[in-house]
PDB file of C-alpha atoms in Angstrom:
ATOM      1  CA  UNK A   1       2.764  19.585   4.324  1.00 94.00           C
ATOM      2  CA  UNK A   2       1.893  15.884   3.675  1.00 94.00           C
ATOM      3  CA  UNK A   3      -1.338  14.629   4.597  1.00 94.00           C
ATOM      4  CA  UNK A   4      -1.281  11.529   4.808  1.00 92.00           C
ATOM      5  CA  UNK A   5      -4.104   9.165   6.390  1.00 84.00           C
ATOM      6  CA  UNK A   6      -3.595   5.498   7.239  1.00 75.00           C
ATOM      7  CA  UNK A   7      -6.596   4.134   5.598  1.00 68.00           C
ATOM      8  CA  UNK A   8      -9.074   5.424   3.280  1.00 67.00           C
ATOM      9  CA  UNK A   9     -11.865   5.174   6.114  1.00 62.00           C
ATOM     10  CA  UNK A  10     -13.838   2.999   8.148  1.00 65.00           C
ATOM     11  CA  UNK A  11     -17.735   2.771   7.316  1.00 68.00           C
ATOM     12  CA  UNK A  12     -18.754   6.170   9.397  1.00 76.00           C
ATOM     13  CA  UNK A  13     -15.918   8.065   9.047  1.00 76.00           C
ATOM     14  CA  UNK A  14     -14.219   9.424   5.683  1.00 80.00           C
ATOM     15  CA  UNK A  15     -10.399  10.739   5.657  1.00 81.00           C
ATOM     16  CA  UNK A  16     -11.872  13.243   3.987  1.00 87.00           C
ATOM     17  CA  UNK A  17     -13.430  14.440   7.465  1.00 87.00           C
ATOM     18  CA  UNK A  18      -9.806  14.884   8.580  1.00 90.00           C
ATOM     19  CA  UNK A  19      -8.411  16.751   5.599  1.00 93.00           C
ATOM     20  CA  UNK A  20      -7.221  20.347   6.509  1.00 95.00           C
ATOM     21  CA  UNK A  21      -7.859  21.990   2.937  1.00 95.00           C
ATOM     22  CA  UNK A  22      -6.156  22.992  -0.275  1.00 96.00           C
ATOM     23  CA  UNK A  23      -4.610  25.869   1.566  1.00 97.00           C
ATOM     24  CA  UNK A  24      -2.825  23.652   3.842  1.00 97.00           C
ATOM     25  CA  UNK A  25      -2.001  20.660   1.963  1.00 97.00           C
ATOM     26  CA  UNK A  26       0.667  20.375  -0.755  1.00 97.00           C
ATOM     27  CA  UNK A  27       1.336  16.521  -1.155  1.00 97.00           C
ATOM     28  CA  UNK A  28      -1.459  13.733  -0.365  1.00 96.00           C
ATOM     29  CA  UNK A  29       0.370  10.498   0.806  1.00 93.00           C
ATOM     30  CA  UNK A  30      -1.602   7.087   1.735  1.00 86.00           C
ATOM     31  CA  UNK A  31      -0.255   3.335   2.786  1.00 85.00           C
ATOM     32  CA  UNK A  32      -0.852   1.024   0.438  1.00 83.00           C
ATOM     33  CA  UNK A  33       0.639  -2.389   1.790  1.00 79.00           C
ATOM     34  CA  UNK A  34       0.443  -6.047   0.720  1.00 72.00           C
ATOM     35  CA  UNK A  35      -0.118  -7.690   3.686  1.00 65.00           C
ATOM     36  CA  UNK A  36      -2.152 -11.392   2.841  1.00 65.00           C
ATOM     37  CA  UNK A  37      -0.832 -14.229   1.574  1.00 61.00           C
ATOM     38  CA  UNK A  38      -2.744 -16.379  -1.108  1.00 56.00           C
ATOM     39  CA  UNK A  39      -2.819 -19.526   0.926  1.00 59.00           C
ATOM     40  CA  UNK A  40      -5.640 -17.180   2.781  1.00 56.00           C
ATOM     41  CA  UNK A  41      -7.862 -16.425  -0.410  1.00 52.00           C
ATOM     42  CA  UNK A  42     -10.342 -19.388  -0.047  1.00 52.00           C
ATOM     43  CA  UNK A  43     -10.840 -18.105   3.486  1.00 55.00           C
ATOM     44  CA  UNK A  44     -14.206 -16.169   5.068  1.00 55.00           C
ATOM     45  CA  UNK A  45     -13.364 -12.068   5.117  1.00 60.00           C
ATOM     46  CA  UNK A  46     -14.972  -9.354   7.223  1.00 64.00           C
ATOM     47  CA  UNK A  47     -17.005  -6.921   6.144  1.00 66.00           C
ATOM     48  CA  UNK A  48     -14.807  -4.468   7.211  1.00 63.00           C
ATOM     49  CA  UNK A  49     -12.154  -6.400   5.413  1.00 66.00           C
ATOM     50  CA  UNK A  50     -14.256  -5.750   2.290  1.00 66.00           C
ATOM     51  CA  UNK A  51     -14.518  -2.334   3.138  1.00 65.00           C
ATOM     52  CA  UNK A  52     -11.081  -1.872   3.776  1.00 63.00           C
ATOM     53  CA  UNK A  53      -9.946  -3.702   0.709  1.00 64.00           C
ATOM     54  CA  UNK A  54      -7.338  -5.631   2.952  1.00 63.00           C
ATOM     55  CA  UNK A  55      -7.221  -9.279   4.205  1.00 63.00           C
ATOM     56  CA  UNK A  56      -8.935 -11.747   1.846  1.00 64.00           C
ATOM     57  CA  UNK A  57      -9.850  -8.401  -0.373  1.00 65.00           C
ATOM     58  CA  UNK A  58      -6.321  -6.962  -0.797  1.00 68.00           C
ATOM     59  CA  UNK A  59      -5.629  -4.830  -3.566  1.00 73.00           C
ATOM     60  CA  UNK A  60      -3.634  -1.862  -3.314  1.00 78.00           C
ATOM     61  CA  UNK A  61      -4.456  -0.831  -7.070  1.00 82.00           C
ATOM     62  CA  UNK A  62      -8.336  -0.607  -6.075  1.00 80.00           C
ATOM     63  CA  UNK A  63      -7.866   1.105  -2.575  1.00 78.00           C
ATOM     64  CA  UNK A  64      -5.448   3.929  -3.697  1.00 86.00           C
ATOM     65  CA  UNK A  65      -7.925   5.019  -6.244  1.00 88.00           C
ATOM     66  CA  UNK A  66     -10.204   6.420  -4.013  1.00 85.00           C
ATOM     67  CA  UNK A  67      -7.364   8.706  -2.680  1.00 89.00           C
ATOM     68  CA  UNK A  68      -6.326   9.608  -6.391  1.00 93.00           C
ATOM     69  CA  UNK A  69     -10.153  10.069  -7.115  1.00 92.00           C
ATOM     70  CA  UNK A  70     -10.358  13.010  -4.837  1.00 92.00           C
ATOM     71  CA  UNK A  71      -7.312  14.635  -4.357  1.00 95.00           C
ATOM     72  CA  UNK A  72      -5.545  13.558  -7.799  1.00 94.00           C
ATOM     73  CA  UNK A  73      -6.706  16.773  -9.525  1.00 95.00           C
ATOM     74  CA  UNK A  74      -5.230  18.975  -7.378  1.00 95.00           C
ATOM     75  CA  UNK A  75      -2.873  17.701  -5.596  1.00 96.00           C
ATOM     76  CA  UNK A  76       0.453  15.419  -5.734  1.00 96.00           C
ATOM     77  CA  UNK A  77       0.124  11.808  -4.850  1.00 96.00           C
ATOM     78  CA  UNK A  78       2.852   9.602  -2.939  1.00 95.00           C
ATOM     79  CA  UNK A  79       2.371   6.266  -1.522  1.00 93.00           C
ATOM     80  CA  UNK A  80       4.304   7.519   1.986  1.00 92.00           C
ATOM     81  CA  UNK A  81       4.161   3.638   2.957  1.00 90.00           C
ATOM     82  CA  UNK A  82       3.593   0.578   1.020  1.00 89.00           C
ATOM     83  CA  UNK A  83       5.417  -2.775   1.769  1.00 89.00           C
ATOM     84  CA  UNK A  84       5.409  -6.502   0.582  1.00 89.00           C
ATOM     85  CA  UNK A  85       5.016  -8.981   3.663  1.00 86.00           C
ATOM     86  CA  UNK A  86       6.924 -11.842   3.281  1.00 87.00           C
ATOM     87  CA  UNK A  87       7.097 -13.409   6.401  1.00 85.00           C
ATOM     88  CA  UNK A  88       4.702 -13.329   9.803  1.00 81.00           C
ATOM     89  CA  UNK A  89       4.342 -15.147  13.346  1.00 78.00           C
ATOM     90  CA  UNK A  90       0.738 -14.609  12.744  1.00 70.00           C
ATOM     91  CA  UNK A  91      -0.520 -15.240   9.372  1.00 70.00           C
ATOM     92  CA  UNK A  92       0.463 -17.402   6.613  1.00 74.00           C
ATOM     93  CA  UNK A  93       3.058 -15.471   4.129  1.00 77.00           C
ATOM     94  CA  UNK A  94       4.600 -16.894   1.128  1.00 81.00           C
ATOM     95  CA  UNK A  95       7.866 -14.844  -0.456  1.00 88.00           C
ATOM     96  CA  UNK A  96       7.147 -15.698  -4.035  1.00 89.00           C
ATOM     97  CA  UNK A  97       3.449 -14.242  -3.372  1.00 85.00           C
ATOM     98  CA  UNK A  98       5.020 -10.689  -2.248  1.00 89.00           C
ATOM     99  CA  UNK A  99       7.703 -10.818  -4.992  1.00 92.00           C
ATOM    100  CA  UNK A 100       4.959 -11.362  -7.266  1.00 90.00           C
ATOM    101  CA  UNK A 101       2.829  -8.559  -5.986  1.00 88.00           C
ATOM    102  CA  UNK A 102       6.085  -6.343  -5.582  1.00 92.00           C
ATOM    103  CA  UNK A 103       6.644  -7.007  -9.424  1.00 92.00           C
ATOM    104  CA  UNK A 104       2.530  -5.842 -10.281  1.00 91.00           C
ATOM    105  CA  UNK A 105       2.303  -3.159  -8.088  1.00 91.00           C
ATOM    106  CA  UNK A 106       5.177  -1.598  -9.686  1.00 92.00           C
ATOM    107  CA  UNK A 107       4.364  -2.516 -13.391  1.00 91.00           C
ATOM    108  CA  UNK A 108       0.884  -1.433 -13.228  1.00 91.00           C
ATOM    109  CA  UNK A 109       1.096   2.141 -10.603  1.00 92.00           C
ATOM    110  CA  UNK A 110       2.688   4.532 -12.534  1.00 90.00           C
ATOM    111  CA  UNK A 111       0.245   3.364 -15.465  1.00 92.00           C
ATOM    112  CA  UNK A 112      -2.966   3.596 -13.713  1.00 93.00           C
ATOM    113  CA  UNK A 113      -2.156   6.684 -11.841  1.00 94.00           C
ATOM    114  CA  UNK A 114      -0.025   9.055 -13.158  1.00 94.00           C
ATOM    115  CA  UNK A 115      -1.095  11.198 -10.148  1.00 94.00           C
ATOM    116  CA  UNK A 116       1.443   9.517  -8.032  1.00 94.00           C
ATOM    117  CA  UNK A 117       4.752  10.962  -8.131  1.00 94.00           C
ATOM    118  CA  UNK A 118       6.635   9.151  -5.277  1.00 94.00           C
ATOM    119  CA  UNK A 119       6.612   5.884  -3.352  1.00 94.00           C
ATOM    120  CA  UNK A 120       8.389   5.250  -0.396  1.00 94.00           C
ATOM    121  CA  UNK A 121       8.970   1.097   0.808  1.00 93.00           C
ATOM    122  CA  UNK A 122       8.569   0.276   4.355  1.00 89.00           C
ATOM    123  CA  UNK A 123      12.348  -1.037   4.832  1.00 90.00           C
ATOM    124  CA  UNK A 124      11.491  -2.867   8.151  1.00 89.00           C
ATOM    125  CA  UNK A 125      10.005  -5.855  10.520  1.00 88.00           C
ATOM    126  CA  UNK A 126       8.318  -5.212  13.436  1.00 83.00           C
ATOM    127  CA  UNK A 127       6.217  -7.522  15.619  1.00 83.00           C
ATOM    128  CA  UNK A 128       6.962 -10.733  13.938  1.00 83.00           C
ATOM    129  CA  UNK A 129       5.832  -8.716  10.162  1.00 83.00           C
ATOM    130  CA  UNK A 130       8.745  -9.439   8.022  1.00 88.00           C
ATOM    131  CA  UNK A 131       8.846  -6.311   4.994  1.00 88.00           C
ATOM    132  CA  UNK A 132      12.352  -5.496   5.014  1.00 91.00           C
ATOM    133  CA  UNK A 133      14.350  -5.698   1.754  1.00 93.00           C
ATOM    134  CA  UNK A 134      18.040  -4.198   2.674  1.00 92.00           C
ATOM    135  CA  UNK A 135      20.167  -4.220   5.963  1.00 88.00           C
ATOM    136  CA  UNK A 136      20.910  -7.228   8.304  1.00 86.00           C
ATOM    137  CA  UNK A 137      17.387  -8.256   8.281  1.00 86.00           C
ATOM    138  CA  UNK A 138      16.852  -7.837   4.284  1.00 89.00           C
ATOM    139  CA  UNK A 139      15.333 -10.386   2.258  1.00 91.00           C
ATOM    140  CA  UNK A 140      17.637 -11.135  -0.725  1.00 94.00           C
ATOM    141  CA  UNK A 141      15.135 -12.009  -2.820  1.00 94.00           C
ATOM    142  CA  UNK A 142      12.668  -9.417  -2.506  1.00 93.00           C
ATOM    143  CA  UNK A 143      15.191  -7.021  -2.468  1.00 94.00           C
ATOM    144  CA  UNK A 144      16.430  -7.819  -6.196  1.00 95.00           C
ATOM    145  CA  UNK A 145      12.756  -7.619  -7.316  1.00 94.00           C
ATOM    146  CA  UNK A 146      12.499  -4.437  -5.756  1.00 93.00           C
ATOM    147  CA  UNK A 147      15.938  -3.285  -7.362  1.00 94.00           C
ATOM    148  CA  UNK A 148      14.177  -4.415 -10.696  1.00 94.00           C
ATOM    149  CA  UNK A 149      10.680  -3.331 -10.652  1.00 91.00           C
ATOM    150  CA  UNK A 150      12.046   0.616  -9.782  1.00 91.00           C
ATOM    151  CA  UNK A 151      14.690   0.100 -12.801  1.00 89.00           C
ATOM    152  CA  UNK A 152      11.648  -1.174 -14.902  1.00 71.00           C
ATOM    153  CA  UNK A 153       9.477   2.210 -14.124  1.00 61.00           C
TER     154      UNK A 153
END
């Protein structure tokens, strides 16, 4: 069994509220995605944002440790969905700024937690959210930084 919450919380509830126990669990997966583009850094975040550690305060290596602080000891760690957004109707995106964070993620994961033993890349678009590397609607370019970053690890 997988658990395997969406976020690490909101500011009353913990996942660890929703965790089943040792007995039940034997992998502990989390979503770690790269969603903002730096053309939104100067811009005013939510506290929730901050709380989060998305939006304006995006950083995947800061948010997974909290699920590798308290399950990492006992249990093995995937990241059951991380992607690099590239493209959006909604928000400003910039493809060099997910290749970029493609290529640090990757460098840096495996490094800072050796806890994690698999990571699986949302290979899709959906509501205007453009992740996918491979198929019809692949980026080309993300997709040969992805090729290289896994070769590199």
């Amino acid at each position: 069994m997988v658990y395997s919450p969406l976020d690490i919380s909101n500011m009353y509830v913990s996942h660890e509220d929703f965790y089943p126990g040792d007995k039940y669990v034997d992998w502990v997966g989390f979503s770690a995605y790269e969603n903002q583009s730096k053309d939104t850094l100067g811009q005013f975040g939510s506290l929730n944002d901050a709380y989060y550690k998305r939006g304006k305060y995006t950083n995947q290596m800061v948010k997974i440790k909290d699920i590798v602080d308290t399950y990492g000891d006992r249990k093995p760690i995937m990241i059951s969905e991380c992607g690099f957004m590239y493209r959006s109707s909604s928000s400003k995106q910039d493809e060099a700024y997910a290749i970029a964070r493609m290529q640090y993620f990757y460098a840096y994961v495996n490094m800072l937690y050796p806890q994690i033993k698999a990571i699986f890349y949302f290979n899709n678009n959906f509501d205007g959210n453009e992740y996918c590397l491979f198929g019809d609607e692949g980026n080309t370019k993300l997709a040969n930084a992805y090729t290289q970053a896994i070769k590199e690890n």
